[in-house]
Coordinates of C-alpha atoms and ligand atoms in Angstrom, one line a residue:
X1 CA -28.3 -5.3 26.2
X2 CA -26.3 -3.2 28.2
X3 CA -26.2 0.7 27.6
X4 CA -22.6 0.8 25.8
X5 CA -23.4 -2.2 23.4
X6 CA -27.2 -0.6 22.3
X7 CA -25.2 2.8 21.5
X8 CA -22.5 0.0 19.5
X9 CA -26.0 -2.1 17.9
X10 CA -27.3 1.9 17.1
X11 CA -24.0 2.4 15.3
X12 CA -24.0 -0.5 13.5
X13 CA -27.4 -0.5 12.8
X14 CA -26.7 3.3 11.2
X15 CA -24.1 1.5 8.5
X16 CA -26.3 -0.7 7.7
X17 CA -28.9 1.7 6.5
X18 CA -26.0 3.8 4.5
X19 CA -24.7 1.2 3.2
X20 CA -21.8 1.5 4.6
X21 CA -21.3 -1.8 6.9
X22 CA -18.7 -4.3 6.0
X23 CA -19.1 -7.7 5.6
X24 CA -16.1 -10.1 5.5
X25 CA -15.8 -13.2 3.1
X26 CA -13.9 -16.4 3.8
X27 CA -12.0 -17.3 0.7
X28 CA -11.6 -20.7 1.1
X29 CA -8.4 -21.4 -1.1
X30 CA -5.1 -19.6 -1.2
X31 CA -5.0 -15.9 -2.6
X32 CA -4.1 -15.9 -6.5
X33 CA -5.9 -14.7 -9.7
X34 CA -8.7 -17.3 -9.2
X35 CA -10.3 -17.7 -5.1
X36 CA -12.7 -19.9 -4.0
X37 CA -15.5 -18.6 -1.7
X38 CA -18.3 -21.4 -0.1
X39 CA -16.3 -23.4 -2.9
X40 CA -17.2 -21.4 -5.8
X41 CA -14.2 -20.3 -8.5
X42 CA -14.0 -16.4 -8.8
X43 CA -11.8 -14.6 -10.7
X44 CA -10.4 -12.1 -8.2
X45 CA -9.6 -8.6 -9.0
X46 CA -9.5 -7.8 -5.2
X47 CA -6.3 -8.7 -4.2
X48 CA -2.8 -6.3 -3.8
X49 CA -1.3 -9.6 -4.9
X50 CA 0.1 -7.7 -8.2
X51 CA 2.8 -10.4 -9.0
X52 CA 1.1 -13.2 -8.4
X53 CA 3.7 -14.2 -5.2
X54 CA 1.2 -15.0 -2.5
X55 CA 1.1 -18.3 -3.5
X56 CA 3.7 -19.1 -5.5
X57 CA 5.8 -22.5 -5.1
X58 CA 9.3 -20.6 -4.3
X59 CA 7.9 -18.5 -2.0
X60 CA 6.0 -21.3 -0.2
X61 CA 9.6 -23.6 -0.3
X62 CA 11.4 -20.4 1.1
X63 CA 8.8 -20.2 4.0
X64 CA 9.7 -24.2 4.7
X65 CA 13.1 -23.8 4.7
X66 CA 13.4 -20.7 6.9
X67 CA 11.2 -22.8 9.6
X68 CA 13.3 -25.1 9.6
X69 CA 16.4 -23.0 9.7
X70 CA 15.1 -20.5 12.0
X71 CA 11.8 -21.3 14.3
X72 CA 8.3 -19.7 13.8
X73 CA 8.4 -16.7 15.8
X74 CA 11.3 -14.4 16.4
X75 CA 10.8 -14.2 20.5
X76 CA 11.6 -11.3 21.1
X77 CA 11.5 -7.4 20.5
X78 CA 14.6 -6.4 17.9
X79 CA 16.3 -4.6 20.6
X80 CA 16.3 -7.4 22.9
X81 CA 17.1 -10.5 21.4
X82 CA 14.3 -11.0 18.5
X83 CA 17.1 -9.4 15.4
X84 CA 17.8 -12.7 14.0
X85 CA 20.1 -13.4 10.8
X86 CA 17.0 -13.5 9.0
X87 CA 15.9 -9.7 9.7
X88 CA 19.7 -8.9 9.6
X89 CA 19.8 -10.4 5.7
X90 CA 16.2 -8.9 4.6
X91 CA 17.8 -5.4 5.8
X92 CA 21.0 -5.4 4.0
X93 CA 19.4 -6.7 0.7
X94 CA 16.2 -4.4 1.1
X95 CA 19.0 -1.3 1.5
X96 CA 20.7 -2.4 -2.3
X97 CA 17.0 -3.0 -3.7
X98 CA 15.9 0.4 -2.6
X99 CA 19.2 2.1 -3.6
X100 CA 19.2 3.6 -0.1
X101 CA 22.0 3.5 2.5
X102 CA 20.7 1.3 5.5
X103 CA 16.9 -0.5 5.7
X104 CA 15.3 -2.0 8.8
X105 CA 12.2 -4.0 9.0
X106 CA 8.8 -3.3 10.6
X107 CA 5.8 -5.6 11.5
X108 CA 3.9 -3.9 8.8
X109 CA 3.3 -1.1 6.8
X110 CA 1.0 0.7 9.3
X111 CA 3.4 0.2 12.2
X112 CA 6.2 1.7 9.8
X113 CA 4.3 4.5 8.9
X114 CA 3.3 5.3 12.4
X115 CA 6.8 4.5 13.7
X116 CA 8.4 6.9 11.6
X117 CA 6.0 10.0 11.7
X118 CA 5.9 9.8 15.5
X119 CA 9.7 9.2 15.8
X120 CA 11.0 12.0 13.4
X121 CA 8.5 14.9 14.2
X122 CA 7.5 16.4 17.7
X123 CA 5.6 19.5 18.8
X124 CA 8.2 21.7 17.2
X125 CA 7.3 20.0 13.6
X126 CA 5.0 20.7 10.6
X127 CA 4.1 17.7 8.6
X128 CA 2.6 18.4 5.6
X129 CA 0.4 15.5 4.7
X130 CA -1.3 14.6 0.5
X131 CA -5.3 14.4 1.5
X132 CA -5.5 11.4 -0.2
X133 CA -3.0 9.7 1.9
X134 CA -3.0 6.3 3.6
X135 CA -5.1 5.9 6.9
X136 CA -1.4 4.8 8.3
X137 CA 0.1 8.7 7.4
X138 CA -2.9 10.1 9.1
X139 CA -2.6 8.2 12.2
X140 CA 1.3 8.6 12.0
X141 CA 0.9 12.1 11.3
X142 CA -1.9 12.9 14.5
X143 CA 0.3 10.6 17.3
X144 CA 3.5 12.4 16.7
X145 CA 1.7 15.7 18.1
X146 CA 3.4 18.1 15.7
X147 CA 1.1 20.4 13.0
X148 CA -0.6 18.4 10.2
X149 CA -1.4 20.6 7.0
X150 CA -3.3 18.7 4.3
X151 CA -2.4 20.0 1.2
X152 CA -4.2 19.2 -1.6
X153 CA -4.3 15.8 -3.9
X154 CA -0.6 16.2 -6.0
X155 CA -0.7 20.2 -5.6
X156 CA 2.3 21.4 -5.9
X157 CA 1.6 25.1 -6.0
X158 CA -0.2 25.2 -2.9
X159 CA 2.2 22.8 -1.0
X160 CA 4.8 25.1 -1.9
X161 CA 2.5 28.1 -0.5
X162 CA 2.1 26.3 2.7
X163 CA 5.6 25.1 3.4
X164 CA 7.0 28.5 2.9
X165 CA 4.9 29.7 5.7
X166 CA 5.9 27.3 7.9
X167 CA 8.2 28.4 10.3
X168 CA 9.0 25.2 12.5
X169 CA 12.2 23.2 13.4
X170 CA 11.4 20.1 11.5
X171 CA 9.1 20.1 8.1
X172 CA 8.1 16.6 6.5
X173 CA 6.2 15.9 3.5
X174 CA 4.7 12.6 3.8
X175 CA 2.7 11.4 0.5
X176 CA 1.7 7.8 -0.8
X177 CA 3.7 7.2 -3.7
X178 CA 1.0 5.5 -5.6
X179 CA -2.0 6.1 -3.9
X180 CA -3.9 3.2 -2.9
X181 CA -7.6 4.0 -3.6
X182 CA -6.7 5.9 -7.1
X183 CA -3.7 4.3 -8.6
X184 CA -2.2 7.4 -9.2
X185 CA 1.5 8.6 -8.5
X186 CA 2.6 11.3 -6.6
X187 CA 4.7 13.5 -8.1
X188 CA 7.4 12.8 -6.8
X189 CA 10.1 15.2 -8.6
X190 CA 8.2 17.7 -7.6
X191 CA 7.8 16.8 -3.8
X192 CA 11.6 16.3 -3.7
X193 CA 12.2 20.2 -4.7
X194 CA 10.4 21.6 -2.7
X195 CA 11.7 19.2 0.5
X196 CA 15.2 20.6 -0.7
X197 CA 14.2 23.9 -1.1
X198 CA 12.8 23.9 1.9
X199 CA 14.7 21.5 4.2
X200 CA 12.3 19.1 5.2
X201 CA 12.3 15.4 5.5
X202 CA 10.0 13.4 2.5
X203 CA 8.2 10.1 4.0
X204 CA 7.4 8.2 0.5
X205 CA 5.0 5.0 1.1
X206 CA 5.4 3.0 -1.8
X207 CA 3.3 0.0 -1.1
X208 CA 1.4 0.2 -4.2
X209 CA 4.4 0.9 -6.0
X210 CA 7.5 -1.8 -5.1
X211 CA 7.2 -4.7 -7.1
X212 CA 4.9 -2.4 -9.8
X213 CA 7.1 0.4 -10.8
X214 CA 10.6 0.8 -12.5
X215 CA 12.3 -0.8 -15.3
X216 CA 13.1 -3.1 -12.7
X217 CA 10.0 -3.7 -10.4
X218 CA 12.4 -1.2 -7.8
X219 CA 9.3 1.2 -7.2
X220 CA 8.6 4.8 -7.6
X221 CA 12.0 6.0 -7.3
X222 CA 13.1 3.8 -10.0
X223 CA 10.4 4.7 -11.8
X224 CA 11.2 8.2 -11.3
X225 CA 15.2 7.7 -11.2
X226 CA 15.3 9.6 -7.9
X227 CA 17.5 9.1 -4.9
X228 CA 18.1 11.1 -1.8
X229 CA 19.4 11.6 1.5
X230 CA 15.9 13.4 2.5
X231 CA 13.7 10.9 1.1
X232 CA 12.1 8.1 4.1
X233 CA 11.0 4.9 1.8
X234 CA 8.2 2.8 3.1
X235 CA 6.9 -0.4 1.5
X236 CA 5.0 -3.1 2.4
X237 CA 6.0 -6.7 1.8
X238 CA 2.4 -7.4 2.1
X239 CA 1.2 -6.5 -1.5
X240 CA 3.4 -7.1 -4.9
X241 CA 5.8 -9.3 -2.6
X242 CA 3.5 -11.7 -1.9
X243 CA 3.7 -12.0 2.0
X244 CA 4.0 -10.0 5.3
X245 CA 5.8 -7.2 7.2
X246 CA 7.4 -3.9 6.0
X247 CA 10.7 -2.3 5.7
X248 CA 11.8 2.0 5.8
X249 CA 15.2 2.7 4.1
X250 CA 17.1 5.5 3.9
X251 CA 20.1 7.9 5.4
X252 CA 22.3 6.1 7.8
X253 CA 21.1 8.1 10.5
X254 CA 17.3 8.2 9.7
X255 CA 17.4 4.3 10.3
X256 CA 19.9 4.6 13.1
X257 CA 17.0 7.2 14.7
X258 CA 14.3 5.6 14.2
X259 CA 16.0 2.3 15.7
X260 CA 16.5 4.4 19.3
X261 CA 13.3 6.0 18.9
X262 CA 10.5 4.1 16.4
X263 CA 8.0 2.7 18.7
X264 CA 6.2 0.5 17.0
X265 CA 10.2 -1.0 16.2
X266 CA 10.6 -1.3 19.9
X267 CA 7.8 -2.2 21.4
X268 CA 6.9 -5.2 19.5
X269 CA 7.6 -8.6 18.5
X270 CA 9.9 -8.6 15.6
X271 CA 9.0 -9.7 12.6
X272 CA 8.5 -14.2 12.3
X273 CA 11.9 -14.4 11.0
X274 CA 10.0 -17.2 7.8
X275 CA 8.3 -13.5 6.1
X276 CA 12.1 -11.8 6.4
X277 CA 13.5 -14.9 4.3
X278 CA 10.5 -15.0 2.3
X279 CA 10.6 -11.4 1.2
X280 CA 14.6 -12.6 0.1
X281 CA 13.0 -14.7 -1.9
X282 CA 10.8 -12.6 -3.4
X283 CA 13.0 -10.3 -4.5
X284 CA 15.6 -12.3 -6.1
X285 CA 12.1 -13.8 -8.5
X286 CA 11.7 -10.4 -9.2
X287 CA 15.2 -10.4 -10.3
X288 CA 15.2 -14.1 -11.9
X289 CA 12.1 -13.8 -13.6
X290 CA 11.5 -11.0 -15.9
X291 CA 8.3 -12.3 -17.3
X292 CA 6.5 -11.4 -14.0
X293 CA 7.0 -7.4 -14.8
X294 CA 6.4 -8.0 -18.4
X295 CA 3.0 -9.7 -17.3
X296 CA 1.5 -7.7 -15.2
X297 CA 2.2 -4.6 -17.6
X298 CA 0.4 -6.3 -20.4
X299 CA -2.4 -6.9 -18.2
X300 CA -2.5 -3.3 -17.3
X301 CA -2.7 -2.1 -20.7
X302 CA -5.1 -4.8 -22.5
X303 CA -7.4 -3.3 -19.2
X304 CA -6.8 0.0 -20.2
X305 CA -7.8 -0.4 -23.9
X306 CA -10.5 -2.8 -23.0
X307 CA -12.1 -0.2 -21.2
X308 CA -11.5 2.8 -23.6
X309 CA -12.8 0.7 -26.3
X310 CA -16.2 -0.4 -24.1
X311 CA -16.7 3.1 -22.8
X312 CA -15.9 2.5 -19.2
X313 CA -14.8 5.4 -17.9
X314 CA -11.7 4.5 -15.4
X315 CA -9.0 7.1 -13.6
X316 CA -6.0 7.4 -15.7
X317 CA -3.4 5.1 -14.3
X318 CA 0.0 2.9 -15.1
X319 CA -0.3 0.9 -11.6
X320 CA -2.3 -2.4 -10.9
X321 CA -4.7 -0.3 -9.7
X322 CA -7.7 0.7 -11.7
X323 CA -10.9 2.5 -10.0
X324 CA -14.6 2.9 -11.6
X325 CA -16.1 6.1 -10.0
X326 CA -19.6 5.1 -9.8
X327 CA -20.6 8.0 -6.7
X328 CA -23.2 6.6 -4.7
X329 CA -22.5 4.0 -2.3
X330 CA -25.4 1.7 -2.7
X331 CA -25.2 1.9 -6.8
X332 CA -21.8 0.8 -6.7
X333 CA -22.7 -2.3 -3.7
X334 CA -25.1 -3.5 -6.7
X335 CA -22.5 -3.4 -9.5
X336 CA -20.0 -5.1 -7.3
X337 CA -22.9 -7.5 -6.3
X338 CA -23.9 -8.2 -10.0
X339 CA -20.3 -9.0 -10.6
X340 CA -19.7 -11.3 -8.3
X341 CA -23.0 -13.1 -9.5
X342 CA -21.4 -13.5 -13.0
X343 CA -18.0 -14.6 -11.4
X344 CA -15.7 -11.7 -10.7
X345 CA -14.8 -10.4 -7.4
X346 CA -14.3 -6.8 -7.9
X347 CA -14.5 -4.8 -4.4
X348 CA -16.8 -2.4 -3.8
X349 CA -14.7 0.8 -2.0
X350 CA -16.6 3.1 -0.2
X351 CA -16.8 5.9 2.6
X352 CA -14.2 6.6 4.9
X353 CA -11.9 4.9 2.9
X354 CA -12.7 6.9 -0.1
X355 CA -14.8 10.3 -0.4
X356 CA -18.3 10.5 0.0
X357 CA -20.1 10.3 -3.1
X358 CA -16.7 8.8 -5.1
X359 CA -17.5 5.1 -4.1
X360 CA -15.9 3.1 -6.7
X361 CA -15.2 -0.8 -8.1
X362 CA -11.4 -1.2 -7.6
X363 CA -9.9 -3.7 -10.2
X364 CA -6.5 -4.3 -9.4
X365 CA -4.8 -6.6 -11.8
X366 CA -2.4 -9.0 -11.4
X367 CA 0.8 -10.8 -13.0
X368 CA -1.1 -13.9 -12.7
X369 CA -4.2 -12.8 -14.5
X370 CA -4.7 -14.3 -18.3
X371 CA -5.2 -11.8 -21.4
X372 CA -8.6 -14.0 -21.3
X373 CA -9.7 -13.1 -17.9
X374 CA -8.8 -9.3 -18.1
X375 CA -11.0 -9.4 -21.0
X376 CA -13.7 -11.4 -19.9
X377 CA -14.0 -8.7 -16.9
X378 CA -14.2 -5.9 -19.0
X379 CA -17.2 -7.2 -21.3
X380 CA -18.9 -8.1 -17.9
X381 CA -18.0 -4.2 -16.5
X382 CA -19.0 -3.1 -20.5
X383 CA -22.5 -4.6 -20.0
X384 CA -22.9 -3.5 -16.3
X385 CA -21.7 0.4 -17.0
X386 CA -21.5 1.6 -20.7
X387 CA -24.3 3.8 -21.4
Ligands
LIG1 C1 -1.6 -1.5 2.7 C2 -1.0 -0.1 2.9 C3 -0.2 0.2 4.0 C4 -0.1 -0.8 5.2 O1 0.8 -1.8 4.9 P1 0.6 -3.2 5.7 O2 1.9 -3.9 5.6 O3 -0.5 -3.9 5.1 O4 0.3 -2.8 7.1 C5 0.4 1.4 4.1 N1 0.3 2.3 3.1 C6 -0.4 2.1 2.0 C7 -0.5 3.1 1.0 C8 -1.1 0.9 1.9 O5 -1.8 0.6 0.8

């Protein structure tokens, strides 16, 4: 072995011992509320598939047609001829859906978030970052060169404190919206006040929250009933749509900007035009078919009672996403292992993506999951965890 891949095998080897390697699985059926794995049925609470959409039949006939209307791949960067009438359609619907003046697409939700940091904020900015935020908002946040302050989780006393110290040309607050490892929102009111009050940009990313949120499935600022000409909104359509790439939306001349200036716009192949005409067709189920909001919401609460009545101690939270704080890394391994034994795939989260000694199951529920199967989890999680 050479030199460089024994100080690699030394690194890996170190994971190991912490538990803290990964180890991929191959599902072996589509994604949806049940998987298969080596051909065995689990009953997945793994997935960001919060409506149910990944493999759903109009989805999968709107990703036919759209071949067959427009080719696989787009070509081409936007900028130079990859801006098909697909990507053109997503961005005008995307921009009524959000409530927000103009939309453009992105390849995905990192290369939005690190598109827009690194386009909006130089060495003459501050950004002023949650420290529970997304590894995408970090790495956004570091390759546009300007300050980064972490403030911290949802504080906004002390965010206040450190933005009215801040003395540079450009200030943005970039936050998840719901964040993705807690299933808490940001508080968003709040973030928006001080953003006025002190002129600065606010980067929302609600991946965890379009398709969730609002008396509509809108997102956070439904939820919230917020709009602004300061306010950068980032979601995935990788999660509670169903299938791939991103979109940013906001002022007329934020998306104007960040098409002259967003990198990871430019600089790449836009997006296969079949995931713009598949997020269309997303939206206008959420739209069509009410039930899919109603679902998931009743799945959400029959987990939260479940769990108050077995004892489990979860985070307080209205989103799909529901973590057990179980601390230690390998403790929490077991419980996830134990699951998966009795039939429920229920991820194990743990260091860097999460705190060290706050590894945690993460349940996220789904639209598609049964009364039935919530509960089934939560006796298996009751005889597992209740003391
Ligand atoms: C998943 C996620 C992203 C990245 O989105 P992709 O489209 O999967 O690249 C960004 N932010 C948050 C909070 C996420 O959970």
């Amino acid at each position: 072995m050479s030199r460089l891949a024994g100080r690699l095998a030394e690194g890996l080897a170190d994971l190991q011992s912490r538990d803290l390697k990964r180890a991929r699985r191959v599902i072996d059926s589509p994604q949806g509320a049940w998987v298969s794995e080596g051909g065995r049925a689990l009953a997945n609470f793994s997935s960001n598939d919060y409506l149910g959409l990944a493999n759903h039949a109009r989805l999968r006939a709107a990703a036919h047609r759209a071949i067959d209307e427009h080719g696989v791949g787009a070509g081409a960067s936007p900028l130079v001829s990859g801006n098909l009438a697909a990507h053109d359609a997503a961005e005008r619907r995307f921009a009524q859906f959000s409530g927000l003046p103009r939309a453009l697409l992105f390849g995905s939700g990192y290369a939005a978030n690190l598109g827009i940091l690194a386009a909006l904020a130089g060495r003459d900015a501050h950004i002023f970052s949650d420290e529970l935020n997304h590894a995408c908002l970090i790495d956004g946040a570091r390759l546009s060169r300007a300050q980064v302050t972490r403030f911290p989780h949802g504080d906004l006393d002390a965010l206040a404190a450190l933005m009215r110290e801040s003395r540079a040309q450009v200030r943005v607050v970039a936050s998840d919206a719901v964040f993705s490892m807690d299933g808490d929102i940001a508080p968003v009111p709040g973030l928006l006040a001080l953003c006025e009050a002190h002129d600065a940009w606010l980067v929302l990313d609600d991946a965890h929250g379009m398709g969730v949120l609002g008396a509509t499935g809108r997102g956070t600022l439904e939820h919230f009933g917020l709009g602004s000409p300061r306010i950068i909104y980032m979601a995935t359509l990788g999660k509670a749509l169903g299938g791939y790439g991103a979109f940013v939306a906001g002022a007329p001349e934020l998306i104007e900007w960040l098409v002259q200036r967003a990198r990871t716009y430019i600089y790449s192949t836009a997006l296969p035009p079949m995931c713009a005409m598949v997020a269309i067709a997303a939206l206008d189920l959420l739209d069509a078919d009410r039930e899919l909001l109603a679902s998931l919401r009743s799945r959400i609460a029959e987990f939260t009672a479940a769990c108050a009545e077995g004892g489990i101690a979860t985070l307080p939270s209205a989103t799909a996403i529901h973590p057990i704080v179980i601390g230690d890394a390998h403790a929490t391994l077991e419980a996830a292992a134990w699951l998966h034994q009795r039939g429920f795939l229920v991820p194990a989260i743990r260091p860097p993506t999460v705190a060290e000694g706050t590894s945690r199951l993460r349940v996220s529920l789904s639209a598609a999951h049964t009364r039935v199967e919530v509960q089934a989890l939560v006796a298996a999680l009751v005889e597992r965890l209740a003391a």
